[in-house]
CSV table of C-alpha atoms in Angstrom, one decimal:
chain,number,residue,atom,x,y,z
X,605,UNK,CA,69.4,166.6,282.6
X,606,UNK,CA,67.7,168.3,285.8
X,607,UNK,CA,64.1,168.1,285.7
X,608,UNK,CA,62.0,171.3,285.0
X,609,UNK,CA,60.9,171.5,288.1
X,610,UNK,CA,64.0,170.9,289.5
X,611,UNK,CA,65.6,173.6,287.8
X,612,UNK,CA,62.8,176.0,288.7
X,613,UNK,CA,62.7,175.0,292.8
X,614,UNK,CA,67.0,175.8,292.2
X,615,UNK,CA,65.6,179.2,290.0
X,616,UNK,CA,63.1,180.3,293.1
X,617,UNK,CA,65.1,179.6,296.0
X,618,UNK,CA,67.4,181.5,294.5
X,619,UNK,CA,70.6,179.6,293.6
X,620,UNK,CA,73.7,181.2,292.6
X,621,UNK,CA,75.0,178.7,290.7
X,622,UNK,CA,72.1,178.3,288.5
X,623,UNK,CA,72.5,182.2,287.8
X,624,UNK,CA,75.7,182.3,286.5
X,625,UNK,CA,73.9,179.9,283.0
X,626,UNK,CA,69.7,179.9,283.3
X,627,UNK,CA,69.5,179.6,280.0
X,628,UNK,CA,69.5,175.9,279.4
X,629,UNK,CA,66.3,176.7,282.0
X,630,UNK,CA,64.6,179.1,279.8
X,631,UNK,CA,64.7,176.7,276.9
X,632,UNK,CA,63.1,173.8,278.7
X,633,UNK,CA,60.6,176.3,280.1
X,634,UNK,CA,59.8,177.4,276.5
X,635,UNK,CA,59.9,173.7,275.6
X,636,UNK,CA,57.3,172.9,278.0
X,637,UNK,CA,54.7,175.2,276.0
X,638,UNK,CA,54.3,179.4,276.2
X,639,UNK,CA,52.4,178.9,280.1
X,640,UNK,CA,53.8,176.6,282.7
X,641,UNK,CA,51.9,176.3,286.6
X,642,UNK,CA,54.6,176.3,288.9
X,643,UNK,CA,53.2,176.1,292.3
X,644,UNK,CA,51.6,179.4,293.3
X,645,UNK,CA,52.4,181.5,290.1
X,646,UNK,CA,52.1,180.3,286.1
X,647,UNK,CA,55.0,181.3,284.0
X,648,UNK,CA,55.1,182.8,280.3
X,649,UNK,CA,58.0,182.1,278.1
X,650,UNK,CA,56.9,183.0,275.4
X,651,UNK,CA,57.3,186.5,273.4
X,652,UNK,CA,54.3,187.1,272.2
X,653,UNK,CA,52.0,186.3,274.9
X,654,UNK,CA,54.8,187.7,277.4
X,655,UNK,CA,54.5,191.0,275.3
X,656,UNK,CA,50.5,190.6,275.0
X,657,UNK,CA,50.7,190.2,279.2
X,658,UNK,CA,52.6,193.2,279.5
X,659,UNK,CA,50.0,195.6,278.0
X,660,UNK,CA,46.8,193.6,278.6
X,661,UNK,CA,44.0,195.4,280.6
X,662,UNK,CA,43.4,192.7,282.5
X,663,UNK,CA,47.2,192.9,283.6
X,664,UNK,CA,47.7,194.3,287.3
X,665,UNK,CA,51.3,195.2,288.9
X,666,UNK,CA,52.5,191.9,290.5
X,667,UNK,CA,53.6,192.9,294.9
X,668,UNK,CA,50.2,193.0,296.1
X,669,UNK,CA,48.0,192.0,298.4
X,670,UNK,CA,45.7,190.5,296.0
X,671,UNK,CA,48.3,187.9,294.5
X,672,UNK,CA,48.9,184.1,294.5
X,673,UNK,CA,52.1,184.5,295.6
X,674,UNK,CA,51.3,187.0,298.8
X,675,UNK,CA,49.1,184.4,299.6
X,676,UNK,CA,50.9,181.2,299.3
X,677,UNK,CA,53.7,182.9,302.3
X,678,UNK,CA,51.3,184.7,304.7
X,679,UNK,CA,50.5,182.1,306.8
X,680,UNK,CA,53.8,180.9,307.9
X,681,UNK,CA,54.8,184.9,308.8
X,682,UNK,CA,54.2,186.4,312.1
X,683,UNK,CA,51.5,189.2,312.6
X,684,UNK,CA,54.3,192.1,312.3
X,685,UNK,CA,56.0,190.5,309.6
X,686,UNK,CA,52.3,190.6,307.8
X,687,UNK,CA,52.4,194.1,308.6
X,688,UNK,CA,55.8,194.9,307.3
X,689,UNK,CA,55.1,193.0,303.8
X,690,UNK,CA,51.7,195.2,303.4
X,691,UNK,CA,53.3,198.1,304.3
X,692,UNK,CA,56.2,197.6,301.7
X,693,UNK,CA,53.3,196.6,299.0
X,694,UNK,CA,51.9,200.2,299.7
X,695,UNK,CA,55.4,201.7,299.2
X,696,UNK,CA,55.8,200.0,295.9
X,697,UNK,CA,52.2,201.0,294.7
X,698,UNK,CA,53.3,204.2,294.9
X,699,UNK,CA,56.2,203.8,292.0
X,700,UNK,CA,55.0,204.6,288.1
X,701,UNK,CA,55.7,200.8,287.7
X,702,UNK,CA,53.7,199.8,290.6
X,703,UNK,CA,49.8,201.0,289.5
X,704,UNK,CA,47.9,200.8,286.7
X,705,UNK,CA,45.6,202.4,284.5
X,706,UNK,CA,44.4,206.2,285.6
X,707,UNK,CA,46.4,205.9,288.3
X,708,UNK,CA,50.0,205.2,286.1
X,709,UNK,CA,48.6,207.3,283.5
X,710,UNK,CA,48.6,210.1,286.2
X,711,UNK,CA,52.4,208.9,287.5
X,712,UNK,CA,53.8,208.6,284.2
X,713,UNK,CA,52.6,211.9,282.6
X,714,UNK,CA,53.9,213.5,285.9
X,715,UNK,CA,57.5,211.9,285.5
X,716,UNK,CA,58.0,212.7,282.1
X,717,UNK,CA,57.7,216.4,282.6
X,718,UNK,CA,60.8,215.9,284.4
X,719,UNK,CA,62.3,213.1,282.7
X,720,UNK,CA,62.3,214.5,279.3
X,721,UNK,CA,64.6,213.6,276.2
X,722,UNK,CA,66.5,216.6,275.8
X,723,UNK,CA,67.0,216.2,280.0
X,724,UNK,CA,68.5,212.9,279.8
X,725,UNK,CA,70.8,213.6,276.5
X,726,UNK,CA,72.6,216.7,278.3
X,727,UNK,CA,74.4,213.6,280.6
X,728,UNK,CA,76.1,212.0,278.0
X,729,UNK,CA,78.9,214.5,277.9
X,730,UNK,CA,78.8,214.4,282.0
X,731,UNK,CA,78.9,210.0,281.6
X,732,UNK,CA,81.6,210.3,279.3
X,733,UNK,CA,83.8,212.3,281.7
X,734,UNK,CA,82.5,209.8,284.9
X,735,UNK,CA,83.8,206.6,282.3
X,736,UNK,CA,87.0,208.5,282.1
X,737,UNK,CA,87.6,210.0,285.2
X,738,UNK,CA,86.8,206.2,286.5
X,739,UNK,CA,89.2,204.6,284.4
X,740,UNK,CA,92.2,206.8,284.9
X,741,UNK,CA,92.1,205.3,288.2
X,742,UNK,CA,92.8,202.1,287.6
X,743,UNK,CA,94.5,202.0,283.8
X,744,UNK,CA,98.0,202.1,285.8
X,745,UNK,CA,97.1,199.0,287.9
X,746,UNK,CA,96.7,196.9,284.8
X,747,UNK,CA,94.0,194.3,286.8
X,748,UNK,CA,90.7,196.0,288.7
X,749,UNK,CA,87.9,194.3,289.6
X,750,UNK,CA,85.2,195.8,287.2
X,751,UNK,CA,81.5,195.6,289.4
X,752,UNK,CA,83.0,197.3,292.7
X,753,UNK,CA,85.4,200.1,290.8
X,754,UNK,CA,83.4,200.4,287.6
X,755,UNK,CA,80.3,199.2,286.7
X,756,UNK,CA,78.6,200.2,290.1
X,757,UNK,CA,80.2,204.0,290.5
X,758,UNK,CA,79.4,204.9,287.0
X,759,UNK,CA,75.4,204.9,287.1
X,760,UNK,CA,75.4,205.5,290.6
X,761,UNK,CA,77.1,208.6,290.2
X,762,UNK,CA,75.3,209.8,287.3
X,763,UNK,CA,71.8,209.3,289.1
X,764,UNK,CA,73.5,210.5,292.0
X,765,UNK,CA,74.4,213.5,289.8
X,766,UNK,CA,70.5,213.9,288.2
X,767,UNK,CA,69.1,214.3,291.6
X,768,UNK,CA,71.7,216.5,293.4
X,769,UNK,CA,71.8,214.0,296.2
X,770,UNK,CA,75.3,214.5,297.6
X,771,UNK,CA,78.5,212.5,296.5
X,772,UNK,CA,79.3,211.5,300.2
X,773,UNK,CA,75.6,209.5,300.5
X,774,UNK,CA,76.2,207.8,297.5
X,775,UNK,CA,77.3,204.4,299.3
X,776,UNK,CA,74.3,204.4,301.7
X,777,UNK,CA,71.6,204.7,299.0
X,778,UNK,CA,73.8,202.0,297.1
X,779,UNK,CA,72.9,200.0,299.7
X,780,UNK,CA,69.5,201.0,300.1
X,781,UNK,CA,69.3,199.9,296.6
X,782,UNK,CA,70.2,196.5,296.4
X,783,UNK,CA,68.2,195.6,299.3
X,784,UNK,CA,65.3,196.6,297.3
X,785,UNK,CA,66.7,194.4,294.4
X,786,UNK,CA,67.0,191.1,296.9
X,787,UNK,CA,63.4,191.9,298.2
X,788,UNK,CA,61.8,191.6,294.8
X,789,UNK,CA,62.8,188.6,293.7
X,790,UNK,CA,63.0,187.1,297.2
X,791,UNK,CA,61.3,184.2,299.1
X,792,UNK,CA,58.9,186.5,300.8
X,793,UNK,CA,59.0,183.9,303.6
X,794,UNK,CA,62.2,184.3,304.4
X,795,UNK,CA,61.8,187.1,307.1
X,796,UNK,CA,65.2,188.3,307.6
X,797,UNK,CA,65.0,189.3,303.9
X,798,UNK,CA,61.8,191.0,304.6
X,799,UNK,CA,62.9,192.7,307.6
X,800,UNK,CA,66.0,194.3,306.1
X,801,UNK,CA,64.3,195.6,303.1
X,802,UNK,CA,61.4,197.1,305.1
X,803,UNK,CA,64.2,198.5,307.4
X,804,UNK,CA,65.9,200.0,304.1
X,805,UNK,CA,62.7,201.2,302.3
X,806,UNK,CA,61.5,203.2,305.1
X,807,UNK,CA,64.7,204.9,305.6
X,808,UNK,CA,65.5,205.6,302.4
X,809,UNK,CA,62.1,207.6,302.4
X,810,UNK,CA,62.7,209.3,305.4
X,811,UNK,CA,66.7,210.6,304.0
X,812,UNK,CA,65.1,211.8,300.4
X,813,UNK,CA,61.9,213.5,302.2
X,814,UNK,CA,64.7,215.4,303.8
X,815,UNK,CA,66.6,216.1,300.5
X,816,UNK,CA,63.2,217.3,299.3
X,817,UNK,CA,62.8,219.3,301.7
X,818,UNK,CA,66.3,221.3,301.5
X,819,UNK,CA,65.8,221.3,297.8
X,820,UNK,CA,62.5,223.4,297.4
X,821,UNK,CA,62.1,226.5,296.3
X,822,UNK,CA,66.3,226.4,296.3
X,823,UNK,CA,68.9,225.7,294.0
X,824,UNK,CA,69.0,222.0,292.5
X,825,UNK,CA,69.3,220.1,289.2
X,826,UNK,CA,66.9,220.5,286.2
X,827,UNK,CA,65.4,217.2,286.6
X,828,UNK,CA,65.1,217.7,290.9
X,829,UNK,CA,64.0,220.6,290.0
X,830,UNK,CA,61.0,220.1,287.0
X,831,UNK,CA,60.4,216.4,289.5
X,832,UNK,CA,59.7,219.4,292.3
X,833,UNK,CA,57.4,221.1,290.7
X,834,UNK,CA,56.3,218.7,288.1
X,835,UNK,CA,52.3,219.9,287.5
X,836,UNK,CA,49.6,217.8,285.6
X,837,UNK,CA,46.1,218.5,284.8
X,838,UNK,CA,44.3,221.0,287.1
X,839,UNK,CA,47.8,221.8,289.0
X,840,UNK,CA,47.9,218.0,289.7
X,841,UNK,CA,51.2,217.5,292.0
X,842,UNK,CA,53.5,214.5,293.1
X,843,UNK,CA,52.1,213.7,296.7
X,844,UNK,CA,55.3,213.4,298.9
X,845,UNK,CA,55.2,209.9,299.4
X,846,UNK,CA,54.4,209.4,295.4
X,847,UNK,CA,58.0,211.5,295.1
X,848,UNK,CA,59.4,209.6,297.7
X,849,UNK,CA,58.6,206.0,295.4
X,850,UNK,CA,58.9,207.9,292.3
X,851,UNK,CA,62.6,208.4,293.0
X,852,UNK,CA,63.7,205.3,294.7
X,853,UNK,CA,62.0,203.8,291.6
X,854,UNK,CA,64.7,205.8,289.3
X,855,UNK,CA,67.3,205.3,292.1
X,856,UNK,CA,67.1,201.2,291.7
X,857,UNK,CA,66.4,200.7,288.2
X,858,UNK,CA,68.9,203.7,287.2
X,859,UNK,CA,72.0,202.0,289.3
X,860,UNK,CA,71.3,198.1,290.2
X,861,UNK,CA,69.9,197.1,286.7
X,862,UNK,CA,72.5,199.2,284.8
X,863,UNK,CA,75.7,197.8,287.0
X,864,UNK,CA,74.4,194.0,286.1
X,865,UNK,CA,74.0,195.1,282.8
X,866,UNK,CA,77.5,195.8,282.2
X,867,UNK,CA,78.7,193.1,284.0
X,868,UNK,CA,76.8,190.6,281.8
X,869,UNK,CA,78.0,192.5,278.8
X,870,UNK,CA,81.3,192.1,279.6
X,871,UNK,CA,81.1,188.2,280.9
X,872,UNK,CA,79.3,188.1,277.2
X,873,UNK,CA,82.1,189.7,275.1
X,874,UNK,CA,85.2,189.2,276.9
X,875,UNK,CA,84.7,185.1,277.6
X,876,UNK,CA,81.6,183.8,275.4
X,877,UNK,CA,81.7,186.1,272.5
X,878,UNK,CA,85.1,187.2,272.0
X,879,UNK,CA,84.6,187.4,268.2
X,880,UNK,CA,82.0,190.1,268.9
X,881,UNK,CA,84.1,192.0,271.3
X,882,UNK,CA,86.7,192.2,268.1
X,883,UNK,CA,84.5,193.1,265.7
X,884,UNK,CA,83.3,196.0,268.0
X,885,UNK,CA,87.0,197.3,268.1
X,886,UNK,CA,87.2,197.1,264.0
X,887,UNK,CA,83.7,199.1,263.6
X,888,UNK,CA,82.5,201.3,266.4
X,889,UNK,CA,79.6,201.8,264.5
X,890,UNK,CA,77.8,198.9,265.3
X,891,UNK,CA,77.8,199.8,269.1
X,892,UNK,CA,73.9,200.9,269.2
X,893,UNK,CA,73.1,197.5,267.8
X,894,UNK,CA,75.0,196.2,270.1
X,895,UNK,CA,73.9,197.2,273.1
X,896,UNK,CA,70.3,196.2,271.9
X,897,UNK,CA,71.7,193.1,271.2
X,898,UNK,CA,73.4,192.8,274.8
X,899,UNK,CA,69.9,194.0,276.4
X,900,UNK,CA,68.2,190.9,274.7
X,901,UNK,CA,70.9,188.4,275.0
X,902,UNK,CA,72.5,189.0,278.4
X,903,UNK,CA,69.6,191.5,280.1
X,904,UNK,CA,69.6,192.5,283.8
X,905,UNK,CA,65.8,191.4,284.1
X,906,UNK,CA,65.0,187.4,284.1
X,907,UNK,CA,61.0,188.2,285.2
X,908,UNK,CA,58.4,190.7,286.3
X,909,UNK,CA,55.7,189.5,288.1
X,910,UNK,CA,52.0,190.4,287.0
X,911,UNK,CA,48.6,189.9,287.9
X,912,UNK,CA,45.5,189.3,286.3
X,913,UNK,CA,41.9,190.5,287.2
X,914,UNK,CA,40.0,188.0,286.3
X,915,UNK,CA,39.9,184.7,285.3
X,916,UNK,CA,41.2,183.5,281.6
X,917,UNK,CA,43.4,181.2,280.0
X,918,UNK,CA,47.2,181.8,279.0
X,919,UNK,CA,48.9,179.6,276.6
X,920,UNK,CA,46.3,176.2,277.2
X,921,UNK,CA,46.6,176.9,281.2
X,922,UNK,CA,44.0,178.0,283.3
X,923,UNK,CA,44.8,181.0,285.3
X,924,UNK,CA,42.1,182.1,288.1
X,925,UNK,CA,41.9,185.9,289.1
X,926,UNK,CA,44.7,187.3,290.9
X,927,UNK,CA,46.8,184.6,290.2
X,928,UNK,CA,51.0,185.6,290.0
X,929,UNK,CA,51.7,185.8,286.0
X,930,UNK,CA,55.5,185.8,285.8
X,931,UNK,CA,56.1,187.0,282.8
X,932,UNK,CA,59.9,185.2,282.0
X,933,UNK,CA,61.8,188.2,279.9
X,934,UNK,CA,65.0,186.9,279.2
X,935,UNK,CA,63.3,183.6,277.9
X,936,UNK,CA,61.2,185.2,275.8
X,937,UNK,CA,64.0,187.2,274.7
X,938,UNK,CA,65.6,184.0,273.1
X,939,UNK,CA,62.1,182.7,271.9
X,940,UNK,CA,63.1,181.3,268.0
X,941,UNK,CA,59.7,183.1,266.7
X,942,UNK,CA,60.8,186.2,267.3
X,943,UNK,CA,64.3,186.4,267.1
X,944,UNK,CA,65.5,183.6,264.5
X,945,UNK,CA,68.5,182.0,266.0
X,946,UNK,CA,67.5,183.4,269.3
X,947,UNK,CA,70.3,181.4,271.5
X,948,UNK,CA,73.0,183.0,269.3
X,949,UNK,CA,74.5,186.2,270.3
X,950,UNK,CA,75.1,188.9,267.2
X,951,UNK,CA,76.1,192.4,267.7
X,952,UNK,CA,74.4,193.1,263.7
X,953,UNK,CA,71.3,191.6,264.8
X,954,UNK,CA,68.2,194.4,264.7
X,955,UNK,CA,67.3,193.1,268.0
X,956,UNK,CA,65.4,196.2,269.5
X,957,UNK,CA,62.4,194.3,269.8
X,958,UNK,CA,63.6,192.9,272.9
X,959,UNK,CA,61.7,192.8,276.4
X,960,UNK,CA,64.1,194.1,278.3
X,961,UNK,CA,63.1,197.6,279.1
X,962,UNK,CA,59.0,196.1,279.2
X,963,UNK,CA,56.3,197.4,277.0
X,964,UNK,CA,53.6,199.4,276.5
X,965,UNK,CA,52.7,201.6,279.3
X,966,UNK,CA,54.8,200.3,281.4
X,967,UNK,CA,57.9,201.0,279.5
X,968,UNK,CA,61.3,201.8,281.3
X,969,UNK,CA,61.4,205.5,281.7
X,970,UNK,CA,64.9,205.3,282.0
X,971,UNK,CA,65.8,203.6,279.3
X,972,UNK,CA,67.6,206.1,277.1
X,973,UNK,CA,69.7,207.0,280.1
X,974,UNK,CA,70.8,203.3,280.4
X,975,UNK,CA,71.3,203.0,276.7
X,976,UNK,CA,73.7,205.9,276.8
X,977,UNK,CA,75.6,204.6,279.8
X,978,UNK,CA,76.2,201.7,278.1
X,979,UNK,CA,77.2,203.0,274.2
X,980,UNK,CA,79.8,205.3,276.4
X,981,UNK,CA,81.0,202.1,278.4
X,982,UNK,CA,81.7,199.7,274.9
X,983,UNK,CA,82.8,203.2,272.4
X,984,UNK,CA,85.7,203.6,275.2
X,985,UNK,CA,86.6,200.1,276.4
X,986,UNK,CA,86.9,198.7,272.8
X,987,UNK,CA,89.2,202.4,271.4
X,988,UNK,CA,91.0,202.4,274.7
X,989,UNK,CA,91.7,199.0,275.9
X,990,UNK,CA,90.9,196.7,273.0
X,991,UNK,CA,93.0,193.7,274.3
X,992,UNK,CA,90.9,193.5,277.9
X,993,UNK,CA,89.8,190.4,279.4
X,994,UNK,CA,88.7,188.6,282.4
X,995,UNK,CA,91.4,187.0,285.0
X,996,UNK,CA,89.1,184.6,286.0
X,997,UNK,CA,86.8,183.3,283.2
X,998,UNK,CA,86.1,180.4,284.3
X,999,UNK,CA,85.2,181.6,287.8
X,1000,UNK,CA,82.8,184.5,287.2
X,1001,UNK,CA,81.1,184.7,290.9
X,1002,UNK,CA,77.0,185.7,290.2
X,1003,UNK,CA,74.3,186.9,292.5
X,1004,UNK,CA,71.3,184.8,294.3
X,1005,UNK,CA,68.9,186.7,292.9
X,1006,UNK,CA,66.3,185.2,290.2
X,1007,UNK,CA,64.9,187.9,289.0
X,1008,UNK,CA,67.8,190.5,288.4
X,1009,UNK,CA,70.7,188.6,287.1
X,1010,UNK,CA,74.6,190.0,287.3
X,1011,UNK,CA,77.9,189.1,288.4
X,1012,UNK,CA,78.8,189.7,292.2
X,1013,UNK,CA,82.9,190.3,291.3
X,1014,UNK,CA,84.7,190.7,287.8
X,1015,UNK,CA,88.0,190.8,288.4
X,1016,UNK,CA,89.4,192.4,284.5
X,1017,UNK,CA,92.9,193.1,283.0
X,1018,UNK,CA,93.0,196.1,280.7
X,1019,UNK,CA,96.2,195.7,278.7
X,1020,UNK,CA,98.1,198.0,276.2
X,1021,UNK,CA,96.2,201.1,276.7
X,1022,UNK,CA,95.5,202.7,273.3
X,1023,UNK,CA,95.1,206.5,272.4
């Protein structure tokens, strides 16, 4: 068996291989006790000091200046790629996920003005069409290959759709996108990664300040619109810049998570779990379950990385102030203590405890949205194509990327198409 350490050098680097099964990982990393050191950062595996991390008030936002692992790859940059990491730190303070207490508080209560319930439930009739209008043009083929003509168009173009950006820039922002993803759970020393994303973040700010700036005070969507005007306490506004993040924030999270979200689910259900695909087929009903049960079980995000203020101890480790707290999510998410049978996968489960969309404060704003996209993707695969499966199962190609986990291709076969 690899070595823990091993196995984590292969998680870190990041290695592709390992990413298509970290789990016999996770369970040596739980194994090892609830707090590990690993080089510059400590890791948490377990749930209930992962979850305790997550809301704790000694618990900063993890790309900063401040952090163990900023720290650790500084000295072997150059001056401007010093400056380019600092400046992209900035540009990620901005998000609602990247600041903490008044300062979220502030973000967040901003956001949801826009990002309201009843907002986000008027798309699932507009995602249903999307899941059909995106299958009718394939269903004749009989083979597609699932990430690149299904499971990145469909939350693309429904965020794409909520913020009235325009159908033809839909690939560049894609784009903009998953260089974000690579940068987050990158080596930070590895400069060409650093350059490309700083390359991407600043235009991506610069294209949707101009989309802003056609969009005020004109026609737009309800949630451009309400994210326009969105007023807090004393006429309190988003900043530009704070828009800018604010955005990209929903952008990423609302497209790259939710495209390697559905390809895991399938990977789970059409080769692991085929049993659970089949029972989905014979009772529909259990399809909210299910996709909590997918979230916990087969979730886009492996880690967030955290910071804490001030000296303290995590699980018998010692953990100095503004030490990187990785807070392992998708090992916590099979932690025995909390979910009983944790490494089994069961669409009854009552699994909504599950990490996967955080806690606390910092829950996913988004999260309804993605938990519609998928309940449309498994009510109309299962009714419609019910004897679907992989063409390659045993050569499911996934991403180098630690921290957000999916398949890079997915080739599928629909068969009989039902009514």
């Amino acid at each position: 068996m690899t070595t823990l350490e091993d196995g984590l050098l292969r998680f870190f680097r990041p290695d592709a291989e390992l990413m298509a099964d970290p789990f016999p990982l996770y369970a040596q990393l739980r194994e090892a006790g609830p707090a590990y050191r690993f080089k510059d950062r400590v890791l948490v595996s377990h749930f209930e000091p992962a979850r305790e991390l997550l809301v704790a008030p000694t618990t900063r936002q993890g790309l900063s200046v401040r952090g163990s692992r900023y720290r650790a790859v500084i000295d072997g940059l150059g001056e401007d790629d010093v400056t380019k990491l600092v400046e992209l730190f900035g540009f990620y303070e901005k998000r609602v996920s990247g600041v903490d207490g008044d300062k979220h508080k502030r973000l967040r209560r901003l956001a949801q003005r826009a990002f309201t319930h009843r907002v986000v439930s008027q798309m699932e009739q507009r995602i249903q069409e999307i899941t059909d209008q995106l299958l009718a043009s394939v269903a004749d083929r009989g083979t597609f290959e699932f990430v690149e003509e299904f499971a990145y168009h469909l939350p693309l173009i429904v965020i794409c759709d909520m913020f009235d950006i325009p159908s033809e820039d839909r690939g560049q922002l894609r784009d903009w996108a998953s260089d974000l993803g690579r940068f987050v759970g990158a080596d930070w020393s590895d400069v060409k990664t650093l350059r490309e994303t700083h390359r991407s973040v600043f235009a991506m700010r610069e294209y949707l300040t101009g989309v802003f700036a056609g969009k005020r005070g004109g026609e737009t969507t309800e949630l451009m619109a309400a994210l326009l005007n969105a007023e807090g306490d004393e006429e309190d506004h988003f900043t530009e810049d704070e828009l800018v993040a604010v955005i990209t924030q929903f952008v990423f999270a609302g497209h790259e998570t939710t495209t390697n979200l559905m390809g895991n689910s399938m990977v789970t259900l059409l080769r692991d779990h085929r049993e659970q695909w089949e029972l989905l087929r014979e009772q529909p009903e259990l399809v909210p379950g299910a996709v909590e049960e997918l979230l916990r079980y087969s979730g886009t995000t492996q880690y967030v990385d955290k910071l804490v203020s001030e000296d303290c101890e995590i699980g018998g480790v010692e953990v100095k102030a503004w030490d990187t707290v990785v807070v392992a999510v998708a090992a916590a998410n099979r932690d025995e203590t909390a979910f009983p049978d944790g490494e089994r996968f069961d669409v009854t489960r009552d699994g909504k405890s599950h990490l996967s969309f955080g806690f606390g404060p910092h829950h996913c704003l988004g999260a309804a949205l993605a938990r519609i996209e998928m309940a449309t993707l498994l009510r109309t695969l299962t009714r419609r194509f019910p004897e679907m499966g992989l063409v390659e199962p045993e050569h499911v190609v996934y991403g180098a990327n630690s921290m957000l986990r999916g398949p890079e291709r997915l080739p599928v076969r629909l068969g009989r198409e039902h009514s």
